[in-house]
Coordinates of C-alpha atoms (C1' of nucleotides) in Angstrom, one line a residue:
Chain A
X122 CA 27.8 24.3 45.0
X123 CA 26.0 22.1 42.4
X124 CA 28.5 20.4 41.9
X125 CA 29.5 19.3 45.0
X126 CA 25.6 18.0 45.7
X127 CA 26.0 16.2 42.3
X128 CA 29.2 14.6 43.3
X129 CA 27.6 13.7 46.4
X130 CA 24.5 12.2 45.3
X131 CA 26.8 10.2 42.7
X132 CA 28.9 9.1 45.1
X133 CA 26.1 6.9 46.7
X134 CA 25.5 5.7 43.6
X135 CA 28.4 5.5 41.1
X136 CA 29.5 2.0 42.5
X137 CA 32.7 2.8 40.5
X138 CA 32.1 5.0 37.5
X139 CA 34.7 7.9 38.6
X140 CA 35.7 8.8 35.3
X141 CA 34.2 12.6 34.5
X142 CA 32.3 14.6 36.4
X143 CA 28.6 13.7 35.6
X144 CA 27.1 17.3 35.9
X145 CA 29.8 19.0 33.5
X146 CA 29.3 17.1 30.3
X147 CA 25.3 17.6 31.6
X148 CA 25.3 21.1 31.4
X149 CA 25.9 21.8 28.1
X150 CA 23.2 19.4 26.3
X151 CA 20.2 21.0 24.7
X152 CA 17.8 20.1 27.0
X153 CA 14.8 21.7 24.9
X154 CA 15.0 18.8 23.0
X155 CA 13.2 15.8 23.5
X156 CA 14.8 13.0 25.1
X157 CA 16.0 10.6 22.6
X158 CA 14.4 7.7 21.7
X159 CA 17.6 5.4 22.8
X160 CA 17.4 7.4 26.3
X161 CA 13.6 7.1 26.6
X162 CA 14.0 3.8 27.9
X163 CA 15.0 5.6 31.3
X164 CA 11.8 6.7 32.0
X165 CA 9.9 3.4 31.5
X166 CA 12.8 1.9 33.8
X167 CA 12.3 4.6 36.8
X168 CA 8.3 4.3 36.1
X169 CA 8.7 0.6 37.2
X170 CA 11.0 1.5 40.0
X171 CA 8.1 3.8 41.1
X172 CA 5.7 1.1 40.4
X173 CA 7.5 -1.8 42.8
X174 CA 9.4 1.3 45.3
X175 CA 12.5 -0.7 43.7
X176 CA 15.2 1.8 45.4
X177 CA 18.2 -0.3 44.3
X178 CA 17.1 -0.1 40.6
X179 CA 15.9 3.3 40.7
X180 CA 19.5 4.3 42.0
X181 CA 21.1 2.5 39.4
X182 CA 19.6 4.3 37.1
X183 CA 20.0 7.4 38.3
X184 CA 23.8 6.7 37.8
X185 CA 23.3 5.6 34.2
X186 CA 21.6 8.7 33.4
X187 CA 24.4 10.6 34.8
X188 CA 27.0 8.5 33.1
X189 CA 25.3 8.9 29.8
X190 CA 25.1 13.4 30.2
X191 CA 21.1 13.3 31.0
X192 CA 21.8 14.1 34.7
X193 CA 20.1 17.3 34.3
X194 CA 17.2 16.5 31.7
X195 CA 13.9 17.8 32.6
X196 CA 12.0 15.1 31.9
X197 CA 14.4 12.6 33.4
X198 CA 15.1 14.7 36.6
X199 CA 10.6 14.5 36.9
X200 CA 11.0 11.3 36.7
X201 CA 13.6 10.7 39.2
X202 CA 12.4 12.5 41.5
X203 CA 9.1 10.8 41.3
X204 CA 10.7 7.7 41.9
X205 CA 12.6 8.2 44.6
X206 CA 9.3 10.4 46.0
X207 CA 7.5 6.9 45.6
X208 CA 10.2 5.2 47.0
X209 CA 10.2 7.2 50.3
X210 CA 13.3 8.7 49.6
X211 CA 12.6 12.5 49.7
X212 CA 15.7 13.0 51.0
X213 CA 17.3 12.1 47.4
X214 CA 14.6 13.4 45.8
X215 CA 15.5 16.7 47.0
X216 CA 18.8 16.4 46.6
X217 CA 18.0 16.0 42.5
X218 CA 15.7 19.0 43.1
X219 CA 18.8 21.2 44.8
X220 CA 21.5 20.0 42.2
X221 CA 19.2 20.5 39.1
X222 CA 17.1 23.3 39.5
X223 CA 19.1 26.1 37.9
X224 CA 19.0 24.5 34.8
X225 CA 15.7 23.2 34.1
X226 CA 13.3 24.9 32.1
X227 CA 10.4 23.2 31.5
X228 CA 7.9 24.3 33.9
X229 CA 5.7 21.2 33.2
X230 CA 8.2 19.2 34.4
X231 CA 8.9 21.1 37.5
X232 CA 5.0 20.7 38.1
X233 CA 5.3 17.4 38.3
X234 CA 8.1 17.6 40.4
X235 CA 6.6 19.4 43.0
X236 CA 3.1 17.2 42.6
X237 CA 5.7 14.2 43.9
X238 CA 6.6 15.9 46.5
X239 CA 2.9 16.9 47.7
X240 CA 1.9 13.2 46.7
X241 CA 4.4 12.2 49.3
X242 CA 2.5 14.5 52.2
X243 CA 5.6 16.2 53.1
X244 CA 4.2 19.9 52.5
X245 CA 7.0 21.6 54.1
X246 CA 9.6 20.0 51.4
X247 CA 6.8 20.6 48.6
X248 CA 6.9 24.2 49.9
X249 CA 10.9 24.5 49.9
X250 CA 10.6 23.2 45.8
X251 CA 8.0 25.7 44.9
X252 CA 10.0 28.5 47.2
X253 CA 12.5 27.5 44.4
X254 CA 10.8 27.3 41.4
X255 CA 12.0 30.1 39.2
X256 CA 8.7 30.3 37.1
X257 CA 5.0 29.8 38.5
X258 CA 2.3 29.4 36.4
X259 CA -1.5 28.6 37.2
X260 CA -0.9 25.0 37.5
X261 CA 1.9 25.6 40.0
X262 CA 0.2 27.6 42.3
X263 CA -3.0 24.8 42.4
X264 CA -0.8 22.0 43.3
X265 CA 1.1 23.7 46.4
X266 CA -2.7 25.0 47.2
X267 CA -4.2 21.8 47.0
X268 CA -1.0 19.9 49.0
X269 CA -1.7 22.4 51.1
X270 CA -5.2 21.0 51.6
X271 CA -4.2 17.4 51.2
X272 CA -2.6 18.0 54.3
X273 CA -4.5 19.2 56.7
X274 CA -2.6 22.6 56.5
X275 CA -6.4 24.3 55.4
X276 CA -4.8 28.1 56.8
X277 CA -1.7 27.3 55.0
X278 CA -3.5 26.6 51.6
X279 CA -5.8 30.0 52.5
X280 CA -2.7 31.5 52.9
X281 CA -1.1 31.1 49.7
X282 CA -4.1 31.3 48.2
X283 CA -4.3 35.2 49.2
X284 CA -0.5 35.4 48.5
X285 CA -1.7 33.8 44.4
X286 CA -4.3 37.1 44.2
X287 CA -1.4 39.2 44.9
X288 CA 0.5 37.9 42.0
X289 CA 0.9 37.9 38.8
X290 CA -1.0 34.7 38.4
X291 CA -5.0 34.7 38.1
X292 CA -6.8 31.7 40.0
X293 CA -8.8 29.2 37.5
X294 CA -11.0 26.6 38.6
X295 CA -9.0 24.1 39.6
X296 CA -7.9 26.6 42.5
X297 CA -11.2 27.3 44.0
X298 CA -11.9 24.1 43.5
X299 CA -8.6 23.3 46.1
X300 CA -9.6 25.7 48.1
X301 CA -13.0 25.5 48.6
X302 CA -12.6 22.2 50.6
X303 CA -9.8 24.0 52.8
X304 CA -12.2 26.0 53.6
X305 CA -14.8 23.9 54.4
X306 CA -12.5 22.2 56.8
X307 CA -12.1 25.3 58.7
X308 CA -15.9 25.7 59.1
X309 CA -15.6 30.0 58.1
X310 CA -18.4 31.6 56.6
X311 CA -17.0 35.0 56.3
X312 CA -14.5 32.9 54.1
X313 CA -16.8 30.8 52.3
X314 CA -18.9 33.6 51.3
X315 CA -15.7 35.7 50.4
X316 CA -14.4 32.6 47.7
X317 CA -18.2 32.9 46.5
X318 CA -17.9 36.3 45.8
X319 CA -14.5 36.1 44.3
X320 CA -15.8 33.3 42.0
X321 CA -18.7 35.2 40.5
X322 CA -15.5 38.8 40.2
X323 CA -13.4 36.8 38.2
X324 CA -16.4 35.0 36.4
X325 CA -15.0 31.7 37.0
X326 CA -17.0 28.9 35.1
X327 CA -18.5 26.6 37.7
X328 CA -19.1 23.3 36.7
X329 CA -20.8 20.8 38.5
X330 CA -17.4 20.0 40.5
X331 CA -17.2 24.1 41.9
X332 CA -21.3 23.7 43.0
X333 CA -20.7 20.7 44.1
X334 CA -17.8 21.6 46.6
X335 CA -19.5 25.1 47.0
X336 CA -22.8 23.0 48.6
X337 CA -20.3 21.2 50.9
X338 CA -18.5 24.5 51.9
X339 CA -21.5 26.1 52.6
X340 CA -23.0 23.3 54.7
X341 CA -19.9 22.6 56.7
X342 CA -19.7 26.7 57.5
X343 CA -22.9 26.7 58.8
X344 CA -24.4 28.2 55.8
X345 CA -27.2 25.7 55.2
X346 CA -29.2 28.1 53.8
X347 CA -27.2 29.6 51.2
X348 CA -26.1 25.7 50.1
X349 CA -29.9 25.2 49.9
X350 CA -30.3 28.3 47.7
X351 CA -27.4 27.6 45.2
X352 CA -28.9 23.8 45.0
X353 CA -32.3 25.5 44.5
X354 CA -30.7 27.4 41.4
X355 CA -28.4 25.5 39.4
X356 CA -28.7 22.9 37.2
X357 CA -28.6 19.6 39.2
X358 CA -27.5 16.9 36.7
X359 CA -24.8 15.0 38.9
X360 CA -25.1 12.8 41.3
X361 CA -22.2 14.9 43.6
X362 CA -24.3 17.9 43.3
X363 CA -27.2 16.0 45.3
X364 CA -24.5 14.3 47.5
X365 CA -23.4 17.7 48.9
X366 CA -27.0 18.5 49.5
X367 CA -27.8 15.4 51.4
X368 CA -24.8 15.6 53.4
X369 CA -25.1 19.0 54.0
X370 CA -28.8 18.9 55.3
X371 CA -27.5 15.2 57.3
X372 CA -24.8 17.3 59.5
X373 CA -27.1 20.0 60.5
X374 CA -30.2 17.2 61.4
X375 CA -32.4 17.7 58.8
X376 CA -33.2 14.2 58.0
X377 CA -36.2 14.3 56.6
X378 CA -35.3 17.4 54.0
X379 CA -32.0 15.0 53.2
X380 CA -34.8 12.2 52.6
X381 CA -37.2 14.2 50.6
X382 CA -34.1 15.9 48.6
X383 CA -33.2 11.9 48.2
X384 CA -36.5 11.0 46.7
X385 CA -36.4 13.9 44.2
X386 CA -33.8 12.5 42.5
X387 CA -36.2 9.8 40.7
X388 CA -37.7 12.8 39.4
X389 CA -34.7 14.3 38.2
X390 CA -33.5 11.3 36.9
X391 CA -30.7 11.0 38.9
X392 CA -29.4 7.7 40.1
X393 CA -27.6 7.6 43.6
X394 CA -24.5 5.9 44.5
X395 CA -22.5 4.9 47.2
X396 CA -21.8 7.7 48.8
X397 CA -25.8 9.5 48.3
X398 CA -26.5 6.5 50.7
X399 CA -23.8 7.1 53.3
X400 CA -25.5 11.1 53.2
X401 CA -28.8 9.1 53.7
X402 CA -27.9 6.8 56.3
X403 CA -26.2 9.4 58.3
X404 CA -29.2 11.4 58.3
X405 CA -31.2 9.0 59.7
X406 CA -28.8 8.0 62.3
X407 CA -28.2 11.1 63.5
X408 CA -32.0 11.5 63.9
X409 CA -33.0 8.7 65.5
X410 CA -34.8 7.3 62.0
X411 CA -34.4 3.7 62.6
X412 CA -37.2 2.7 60.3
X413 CA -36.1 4.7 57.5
X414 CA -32.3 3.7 58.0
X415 CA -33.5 0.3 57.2
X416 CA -35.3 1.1 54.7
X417 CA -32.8 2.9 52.9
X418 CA -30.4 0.2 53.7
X419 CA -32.1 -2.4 52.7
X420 CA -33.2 -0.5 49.2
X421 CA -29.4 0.2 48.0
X422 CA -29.1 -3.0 47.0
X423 CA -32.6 -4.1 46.3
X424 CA -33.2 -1.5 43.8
X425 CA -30.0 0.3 42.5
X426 CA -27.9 -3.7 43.5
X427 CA -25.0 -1.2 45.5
X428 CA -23.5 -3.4 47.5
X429 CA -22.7 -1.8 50.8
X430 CA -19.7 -1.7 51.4
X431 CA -17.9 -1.0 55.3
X432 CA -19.1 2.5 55.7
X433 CA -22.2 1.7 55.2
X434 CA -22.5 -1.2 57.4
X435 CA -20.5 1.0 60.0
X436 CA -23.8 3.7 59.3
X437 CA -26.1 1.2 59.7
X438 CA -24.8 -0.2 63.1
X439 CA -24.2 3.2 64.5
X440 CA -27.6 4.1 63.6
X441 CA -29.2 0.8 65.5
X442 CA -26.7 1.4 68.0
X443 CA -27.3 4.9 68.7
X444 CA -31.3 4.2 69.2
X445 CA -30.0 1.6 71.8
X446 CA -30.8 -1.7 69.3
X447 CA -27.4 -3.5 70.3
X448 CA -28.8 -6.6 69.6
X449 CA -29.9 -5.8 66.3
X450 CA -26.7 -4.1 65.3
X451 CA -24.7 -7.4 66.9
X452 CA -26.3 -9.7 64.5
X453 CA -25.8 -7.3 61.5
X454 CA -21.9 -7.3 62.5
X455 CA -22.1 -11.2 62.5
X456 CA -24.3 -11.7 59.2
X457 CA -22.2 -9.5 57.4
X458 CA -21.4 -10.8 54.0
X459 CA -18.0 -9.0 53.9
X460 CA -15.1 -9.2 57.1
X461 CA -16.4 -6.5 59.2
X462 CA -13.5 -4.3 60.1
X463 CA -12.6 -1.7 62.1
X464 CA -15.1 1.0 61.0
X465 CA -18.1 -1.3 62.0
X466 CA -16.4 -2.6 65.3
X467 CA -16.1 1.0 66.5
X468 CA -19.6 2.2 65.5
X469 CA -20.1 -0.5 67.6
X470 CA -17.9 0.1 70.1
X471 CA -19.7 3.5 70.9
X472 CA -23.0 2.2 71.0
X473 CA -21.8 0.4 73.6
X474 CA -20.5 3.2 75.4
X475 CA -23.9 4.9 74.9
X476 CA -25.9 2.5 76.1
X477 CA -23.8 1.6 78.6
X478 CA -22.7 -1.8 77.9
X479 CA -19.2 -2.7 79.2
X480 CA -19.7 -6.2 78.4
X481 CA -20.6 -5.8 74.6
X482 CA -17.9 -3.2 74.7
X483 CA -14.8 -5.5 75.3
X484 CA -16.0 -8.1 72.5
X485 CA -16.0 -4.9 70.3
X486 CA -12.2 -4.0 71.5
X487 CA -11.3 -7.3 70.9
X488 CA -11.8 -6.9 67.5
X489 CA -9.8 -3.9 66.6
X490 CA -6.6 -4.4 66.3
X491 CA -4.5 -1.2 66.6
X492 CA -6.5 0.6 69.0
X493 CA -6.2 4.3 69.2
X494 CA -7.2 6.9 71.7
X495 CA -10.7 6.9 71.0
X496 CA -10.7 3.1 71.4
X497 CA -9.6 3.3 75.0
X498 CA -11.8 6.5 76.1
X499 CA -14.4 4.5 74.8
X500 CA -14.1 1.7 77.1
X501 CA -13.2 3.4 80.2
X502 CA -16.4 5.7 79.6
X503 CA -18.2 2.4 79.2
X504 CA -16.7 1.6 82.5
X505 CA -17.5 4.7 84.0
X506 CA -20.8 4.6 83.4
X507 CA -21.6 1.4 85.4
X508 CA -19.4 2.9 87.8
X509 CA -16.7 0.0 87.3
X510 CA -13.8 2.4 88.4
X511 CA -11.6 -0.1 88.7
X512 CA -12.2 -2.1 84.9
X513 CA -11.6 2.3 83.9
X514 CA -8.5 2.4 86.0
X515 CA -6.9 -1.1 84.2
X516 CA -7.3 1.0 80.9
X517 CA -5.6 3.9 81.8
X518 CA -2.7 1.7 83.0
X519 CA -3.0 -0.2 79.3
X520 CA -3.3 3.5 77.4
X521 CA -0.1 4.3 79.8
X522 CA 1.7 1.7 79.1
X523 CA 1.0 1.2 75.4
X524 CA 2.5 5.3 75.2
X525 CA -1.1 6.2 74.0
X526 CA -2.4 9.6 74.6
X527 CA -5.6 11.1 73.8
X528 CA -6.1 13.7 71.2
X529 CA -6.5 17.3 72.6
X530 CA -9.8 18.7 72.2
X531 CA -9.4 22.3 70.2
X532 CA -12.1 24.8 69.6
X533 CA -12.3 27.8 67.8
X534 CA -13.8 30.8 67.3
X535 CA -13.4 33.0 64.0
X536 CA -12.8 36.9 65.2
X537 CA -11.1 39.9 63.4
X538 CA -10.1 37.5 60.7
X539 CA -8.1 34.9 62.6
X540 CA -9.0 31.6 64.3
X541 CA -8.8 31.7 67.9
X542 CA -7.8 28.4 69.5
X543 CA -8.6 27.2 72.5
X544 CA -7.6 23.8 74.8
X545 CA -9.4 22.4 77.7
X546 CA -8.4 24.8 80.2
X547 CA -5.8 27.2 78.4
X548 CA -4.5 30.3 79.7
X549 CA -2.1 31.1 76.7
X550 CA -4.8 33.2 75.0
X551 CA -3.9 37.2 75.3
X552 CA -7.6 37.9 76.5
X553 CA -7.5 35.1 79.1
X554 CA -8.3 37.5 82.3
X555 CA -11.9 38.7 80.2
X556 CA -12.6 35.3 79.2
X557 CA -12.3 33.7 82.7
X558 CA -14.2 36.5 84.0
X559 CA -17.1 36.0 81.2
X560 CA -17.0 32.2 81.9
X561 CA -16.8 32.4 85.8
X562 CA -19.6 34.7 85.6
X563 CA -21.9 32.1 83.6
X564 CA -21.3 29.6 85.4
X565 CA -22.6 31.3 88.6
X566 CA -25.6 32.3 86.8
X567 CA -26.0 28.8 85.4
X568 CA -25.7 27.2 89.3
X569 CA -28.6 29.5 90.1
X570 CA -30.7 28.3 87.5
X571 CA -29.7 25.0 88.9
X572 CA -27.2 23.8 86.8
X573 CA -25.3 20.3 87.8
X574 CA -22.3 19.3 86.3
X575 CA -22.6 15.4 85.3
X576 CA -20.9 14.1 88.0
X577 CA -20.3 10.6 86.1
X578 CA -17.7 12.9 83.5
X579 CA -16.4 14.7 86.5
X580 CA -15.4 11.4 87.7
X581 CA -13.6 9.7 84.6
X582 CA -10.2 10.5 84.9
X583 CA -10.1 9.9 80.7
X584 CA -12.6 11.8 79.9
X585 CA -11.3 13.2 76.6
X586 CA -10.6 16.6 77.8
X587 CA -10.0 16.1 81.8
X588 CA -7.6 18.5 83.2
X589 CA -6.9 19.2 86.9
X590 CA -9.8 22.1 86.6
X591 CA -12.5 19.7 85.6
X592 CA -15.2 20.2 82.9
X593 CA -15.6 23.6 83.7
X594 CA -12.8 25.1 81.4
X595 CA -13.3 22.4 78.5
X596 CA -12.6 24.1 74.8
X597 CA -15.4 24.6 73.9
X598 CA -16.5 26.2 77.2
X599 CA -13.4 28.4 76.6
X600 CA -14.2 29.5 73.1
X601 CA -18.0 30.8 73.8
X602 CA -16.8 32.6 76.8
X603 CA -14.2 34.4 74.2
X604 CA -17.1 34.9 71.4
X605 CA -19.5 36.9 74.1
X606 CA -17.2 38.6 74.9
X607 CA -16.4 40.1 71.3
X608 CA -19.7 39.8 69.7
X609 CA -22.7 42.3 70.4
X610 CA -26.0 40.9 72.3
X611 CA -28.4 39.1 70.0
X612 CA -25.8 38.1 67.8
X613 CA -25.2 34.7 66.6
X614 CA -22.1 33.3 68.0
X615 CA -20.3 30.3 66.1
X616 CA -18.0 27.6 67.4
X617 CA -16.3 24.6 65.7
X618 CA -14.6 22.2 67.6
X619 CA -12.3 19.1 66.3
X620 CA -14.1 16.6 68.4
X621 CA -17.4 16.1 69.9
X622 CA -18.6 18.5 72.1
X623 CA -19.0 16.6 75.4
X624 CA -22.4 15.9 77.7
X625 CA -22.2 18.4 79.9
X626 CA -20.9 21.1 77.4
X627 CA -23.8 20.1 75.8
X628 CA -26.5 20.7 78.6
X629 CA -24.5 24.1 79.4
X630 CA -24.6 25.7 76.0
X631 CA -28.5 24.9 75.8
X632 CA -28.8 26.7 79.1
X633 CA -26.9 29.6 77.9
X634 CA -28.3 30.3 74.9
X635 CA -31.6 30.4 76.9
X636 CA -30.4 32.8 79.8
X637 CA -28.4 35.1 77.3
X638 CA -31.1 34.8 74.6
X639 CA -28.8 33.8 71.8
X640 CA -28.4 31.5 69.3
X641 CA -25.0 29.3 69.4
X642 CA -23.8 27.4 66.4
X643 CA -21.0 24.4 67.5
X644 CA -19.6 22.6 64.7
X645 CA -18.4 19.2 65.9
X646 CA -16.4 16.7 64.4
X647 CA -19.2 15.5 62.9
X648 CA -22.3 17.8 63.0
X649 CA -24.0 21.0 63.8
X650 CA -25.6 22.0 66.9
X651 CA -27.7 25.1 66.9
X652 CA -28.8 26.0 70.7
X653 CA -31.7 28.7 70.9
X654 CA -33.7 29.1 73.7
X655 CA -32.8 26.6 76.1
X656 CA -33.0 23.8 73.1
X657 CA -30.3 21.8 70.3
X658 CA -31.6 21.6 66.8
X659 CA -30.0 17.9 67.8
X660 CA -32.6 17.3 69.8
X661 CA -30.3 15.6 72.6
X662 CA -29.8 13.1 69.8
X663 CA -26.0 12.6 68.9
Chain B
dA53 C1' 1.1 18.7 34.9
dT54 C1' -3.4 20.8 39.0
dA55 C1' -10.0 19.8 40.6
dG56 C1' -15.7 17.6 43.5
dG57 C1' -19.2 14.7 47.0
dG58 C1' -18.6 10.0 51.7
dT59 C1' -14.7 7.7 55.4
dT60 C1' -15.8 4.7 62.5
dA61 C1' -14.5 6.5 67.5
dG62 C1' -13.1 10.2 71.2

DNA sequence: ATAGGGTTAG
């Protein structure tokens, strides 16, 4: 069988060198030696094929090293396989990974095999070579984790992660440092809390990269308090360490405790970077601190000379946009010192939409160049909300024509140890019949109380989420009703949703948590709401 | 040979 793949894969390549069978000779070469120093010249030749994605070179090797026995050499196959990884050629690079396999030894090279393969963001071929890996060590297990989590496949990388305890193979730091982000993606306390505890079983040694990440996972599960605790405790002496904390207290709106953590660092002799000021910025923004955005803004480079750089700028306009200063945040755009790009345009662009601008709100679209979905709903919104039905009508024909369809809105809820997902107005769930019944019931109770559905979304036929049903069985919506219904009274419930949660979602869960007298935690894309008592910790500021 | 913090909009 390996020999026919070889035979195969040669004859794309051999461009006339028939005259043994490459893998044969191959075989039978004592590959725990090093590669000779003649031979070594192989690798430099496929590092520069990997360097310029030179596939025509890179093949021509490859049929060298065959014709001269190496075929099969560990460190040569590595290097192949990175090449042709780099080159966007899984498909040979698997086909190196199928013929050779069997006889390769050298687990550090197979590492790196499989690390080309998760470099190239295919994780379901990076999970077919280490399916067929004969040996695993440590290092093994950490880079199919962390792919895993490169990837966006965060259950996935838990996943394995549970299967790696179960072997023979004891986690380090490097895993939980993989793992912990993974985690933090899927917004889990129970989980966050369970990796802490593991972490402290198997006495792993945290450095300033595990508190770091263990802040961030804590913040981003809704555990603000126990990031605030372990930042309390350890010994702060990089700059990420106070990053996570900023950030952390920025997505659940506490600005002014991201501030005053900010200014401590003088004291701890800390000096901030680029990314402390995108924490501080954020803050602000997302608190309506216009005065202190600038501030900050303005010191970055006036005291620690950072130059901001497009995130920043795209901060700063969302935070003068968001407090309605269009003006203000127009002439930053034009006076910026760099080309303003994308990131500041659409900051922009949802300002507008905020304030209500359609006007401002097609110069913005005329400067991005690939819009996406967000782009579009965007502008209609912006239409919408001047009532300009027909200008909101002309984009759905453009989104319609251009093939462009907006991204589903999911939320979840965490329950007996698995995510339960929920679309705008999904029935797939096995508990659908209670949820409805939960929902239908609330919002009875909430049009007693005198709730009124914002009739401006109710009429935008792209509102992110529309469905025939209207805004009555958006995600979100979907996944509370599901959380009452499994969670005692008094209990708090917790919801994380991939986008953000929407107006009238918004106004419903405030209501709710006043007429059930509970506390709700949503996780948006971007922050934390906490509803108690008829109130948002966001203060109706997003 | 594997690791951290930020990354527009919806």
């Amino acid at each position: 069988m390996q020999r026919h793949g070889a035979r195969r894969i040669g004859s794309q390549i051999e461009m006339g060198v028939k005259r043994s069978h490459p893998f044969c000779s191959a075989t039978s070469l004592p590959w725990h030696h090093e590669l000779s120093k003649d031979h070594q010249i192989f690798r430099h030749l496929l590092e520069a094929c990997k360097l310029s994605s030179d596939i025509r070179t890179a093949t021509e090797t490859h049929t060298r090293i065959i014709r001269f026995g190496y075929g099969t050499h560990p460190s040569l196959v590595a290097s192949l396989i990175s090449a042709y990884a780099h080159c966007d050629r899984l498909n040979l690079a698997y086909k190196v990974v199928d013929q050779v396999f069997n006889w390769t030894v050298n687990l550090v090279a197979l590492n790196k095999t499989l690390h080309s393969f998760i470099k190239s963001r295919d994780s379901e071929l990076a999970r077919k070579v280490f399916d067929k890996m004969p040996d695993r060590d440590v290092v093994t297990w950490n880079s199919m984790i962390g792919g895993y989590v490169d990837n966006g496949r965060f259950e996935e990388a838990l996943r394995l992660f549970t299967m790696m305890l179960t072997s023979n193979v004891v986690p380090d730091k490097f895993t939980f440092a993989s793992v912990m982000p993974g985690c933090a993606k899927l917004g889990s306390l129970p989980l966050a809390q369970w990796l802490h505890q593991l972490m402290i079983d198997m006495r792993i040694e945290v450095n300033y990269i595990l508190v770091a990440a263990m802040i961030d996972m804590y913040s981003k599960c809704g555990g603000i308090e126990a990031a605030k605790s372990i930042f309390e405790r350890v010994q702060r002496d990089d700059v990420s360490i106070w990053n996570s904390m900023i950030n952390g207290l920025a997505i659940h709106g506490f600005a002014l405790d991201a501030i005053a953590v900010f200014s401590k660092m003088d004291f701890e002799d800390i000096t901030p970077d680029a990314i402390t000021f995108l924490g501080v910025l954020s803050a602000c923004s997302h608190s309506g601190l216009v005065k202190e955005g600038r501030h900050y803004f303005n010191l970055m480079k006036s005291r620690y000379s950072i130059e901001p750089q497009h995130e920043h700028y795209g901060s700063f306009v969302d935070l003068l946009g968001r407090a309605g200063l269009l003006e203000e945040a127009y002439a930053v755009i034009t006076s910026m010192p760099i080309e303003p790009d994308v990131i500041v345009w659409r900051a922009y662009l949802s300002a507008c939409r905020t304030h209500k601008n359609p006007k401002m709100g097609e110069v913005a679209i005329a400067h991005i160049s690939r819009l996406r979905s967000g782009d579009y709903v965007l502008l209609s919104n912006t239409y919408c909300s001047q009532q300009q039905w027909d200008n909101a009508q002309r984009v759905r024909e453009m989104m319609k024509k251009h093939g462009v369809s907006k991204k589903k809105g999911i939320s979840w809820f965490e329950w007996g140890g698995r995510f339960h997902r929920f679309k705008s107005g999904d029935r797939s769930h096995p508990e659908t019949e209670p949820i409805y019944k939960v929902l239908g019931g609330l919002i009875e109770r909430a049009k007693a109380e005198g709730f009124v559905p914002k009739r401006e979304l109710v009429m935008m036929d792209v509102s992110e989420e529309e469905k025939e049903e209207n805004l009555c069985y958006h995600s979100e919506k979907l996944a509370l009703a599901f959380g009452i219904l499994k969670t005692g009274p008094g209990t708090e419930i917790r919801i994380s949703k991939n986008l953000r949660i929407c107006d009238d979602c918004h106004n419903w869960f405030s209501l709710v948590s006043r007429m059930l007298n509970r506390v709700i935690l949503v996780r948006d894309r971007i922050r934390f709401h906490r509803f108690e008592g008829g109130l948002c910790s966001c203060g109706d500021y997003w």
